């Protein structure tokens, strides 16, 4: 499986290199006050990709951090509740086997009026 991951990343790097070589041209970007910046297309694409990726990653990691904190707080509360509900003493021993009931003490199912 590790080989397939390495192969995938190598192929992706190869495709990116071919794209970069094929599109190595300058793109004029019109800035404020009549300034024009000539930027290579691959660099411009990388910057725009990172401009969209980084805020999304920051938002995602913040959400994960908050959820982890909420989960750990809840787990702590549950463990505290378990500690307060269970006694600190040793668990109770099970009752010994009950003594058998003598047959005379067991009620019988006789119809009324019949003795």
GROMACS .gro file of C-alpha atoms in nm:
model
  115
    1UNK     CA    1   0.000   0.000   0.000
    2UNK     CA    2   0.290   0.233   0.079
    3UNK     CA    3   0.425   0.171  -0.272
    4UNK     CA    4   0.097   0.290  -0.424
    5UNK     CA    5   0.105   0.609  -0.218
    6UNK     CA    6   0.459   0.684  -0.331
    7UNK     CA    7   0.366   0.606  -0.690
    8UNK     CA    8   0.064   0.838  -0.671
    9UNK     CA    9   0.269   1.129  -0.535
   10UNK     CA   10   0.541   1.075  -0.795
   11UNK     CA   11   0.285   1.076  -1.076
   12UNK     CA   12   0.124   1.389  -0.935
   13UNK     CA   13   0.464   1.563  -0.916
   14UNK     CA   14   0.539   1.455  -1.273
   15UNK     CA   15   0.207   1.594  -1.401
   16UNK     CA   16   0.268   1.920  -1.213
   17UNK     CA   17   0.616   1.949  -1.363
   18UNK     CA   18   0.485   1.888  -1.716
   19UNK     CA   19   0.209   2.147  -1.658
   20UNK     CA   20   0.465   2.398  -1.529
   21UNK     CA   21   0.698   2.349  -1.823
   22UNK     CA   22   0.412   2.371  -2.074
   23UNK     CA   23   0.266   2.689  -1.923
   24UNK     CA   24   0.579   2.881  -1.831
   25UNK     CA   25   0.461   3.218  -1.948
   26UNK     CA   26   0.407   3.549  -1.783
   27UNK     CA   27   0.063   3.678  -1.702
   28UNK     CA   28   0.012   4.053  -1.657
   29UNK     CA   29  -0.179   4.142  -1.343
   30UNK     CA   30  -0.316   4.495  -1.331
   31UNK     CA   31  -0.275   4.639  -0.981
   32UNK     CA   32  -0.379   4.972  -0.834
   33UNK     CA   33  -0.246   5.304  -0.965
   34UNK     CA   34  -0.163   5.164  -1.306
   35UNK     CA   35   0.094   4.912  -1.179
   36UNK     CA   36   0.129   4.594  -1.381
   37UNK     CA   37   0.291   4.283  -1.231
   38UNK     CA   38   0.418   4.013  -1.462
   39UNK     CA   39   0.384   3.680  -1.282
   40UNK     CA   40   0.452   3.330  -1.406
   41UNK     CA   41   0.131   3.131  -1.451
   42UNK     CA   42   0.234   2.830  -1.235
   43UNK     CA   43   0.330   3.062  -0.949
   44UNK     CA   44   0.000   3.249  -0.982
   45UNK     CA   45  -0.195   2.921  -0.973
   46UNK     CA   46  -0.001   2.804  -0.666
   47UNK     CA   47  -0.067   3.130  -0.481
   48UNK     CA   48  -0.438   3.124  -0.561
   49UNK     CA   49  -0.462   2.757  -0.458
   50UNK     CA   50  -0.295   2.831  -0.124
   51UNK     CA   51  -0.515   3.139  -0.076
   52UNK     CA   52  -0.818   2.912  -0.088
   53UNK     CA   53  -0.668   2.614   0.096
   54UNK     CA   54  -0.509   2.777   0.400
   55UNK     CA   55  -0.817   2.953   0.544
   56UNK     CA   56  -1.020   2.637   0.495
   57UNK     CA   57  -0.757   2.428   0.673
   58UNK     CA   58  -0.740   2.678   0.960
   59UNK     CA   59  -1.118   2.669   0.997
   60UNK     CA   60  -1.123   2.288   0.988
   61UNK     CA   61  -0.845   2.253   1.245
   62UNK     CA   62  -1.019   2.505   1.473
   63UNK     CA   63  -1.344   2.309   1.455
   64UNK     CA   64  -1.160   1.983   1.531
   65UNK     CA   65  -0.981   2.144   1.827
   66UNK     CA   66  -1.311   2.274   1.970
   67UNK     CA   67  -1.480   1.936   1.927
   68UNK     CA   68  -1.187   1.757   2.096
   69UNK     CA   69  -1.209   1.996   2.389
   70UNK     CA   70  -1.585   1.941   2.419
   71UNK     CA   71  -1.538   1.565   2.402
   72UNK     CA   72  -1.267   1.560   2.668
   73UNK     CA   73  -1.479   1.783   2.893
   74UNK     CA   74  -1.777   1.551   2.851
   75UNK     CA   75  -1.564   1.242   2.916
   76UNK     CA   76  -1.428   1.403   3.233
   77UNK     CA   77  -1.780   1.485   3.351
   78UNK     CA   78  -1.894   1.128   3.285
   79UNK     CA   79  -1.601   0.981   3.477
   80UNK     CA   80  -1.671   1.219   3.768
   81UNK     CA   81  -2.036   1.111   3.771
   82UNK     CA   82  -1.936   0.745   3.766
   83UNK     CA   83  -1.702   0.803   4.059
   84UNK     CA   84  -1.976   0.969   4.264
   85UNK     CA   85  -2.238   0.705   4.183
   86UNK     CA   86  -2.030   0.399   4.259
   87UNK     CA   87  -1.928   0.344   4.622
   88UNK     CA   88  -1.561   0.359   4.707
   89UNK     CA   89  -1.584   0.031   4.900
   90UNK     CA   90  -1.517  -0.312   4.761
   91UNK     CA   91  -1.793  -0.462   4.550
   92UNK     CA   92  -2.056  -0.657   4.740
   93UNK     CA   93  -2.021  -1.030   4.754
   94UNK     CA   94  -2.304  -1.219   4.591
   95UNK     CA   95  -2.558  -1.375   4.824
   96UNK     CA   96  -2.505  -1.742   4.903
   97UNK     CA   97  -2.743  -1.988   4.743
   98UNK     CA   98  -3.093  -1.951   4.890
   99UNK     CA   99  -3.222  -2.234   5.103
  100UNK     CA  100  -3.484  -2.452   4.934
  101UNK     CA  101  -3.843  -2.387   5.038
  102UNK     CA  102  -4.006  -2.687   5.210
  103UNK     CA  103  -4.289  -2.839   5.004
  104UNK     CA  104  -4.552  -2.770   5.273
  105UNK     CA  105  -4.490  -2.396   5.250
  106UNK     CA  106  -4.552  -2.383   4.876
  107UNK     CA  107  -4.912  -2.288   4.799
  108UNK     CA  108  -5.096  -2.531   4.580
  109UNK     CA  109  -5.334  -2.442   4.303
  110UNK     CA  110  -5.656  -2.596   4.431
  111UNK     CA  111  -5.994  -2.466   4.321
  112UNK     CA  112  -6.194  -2.272   4.581
  113UNK     CA  113  -6.406  -2.482   4.811
  114UNK     CA  114  -6.193  -2.791   4.767
  115UNK     CA  115  -5.971  -2.871   5.060
   0.00000   0.00000   0.00000
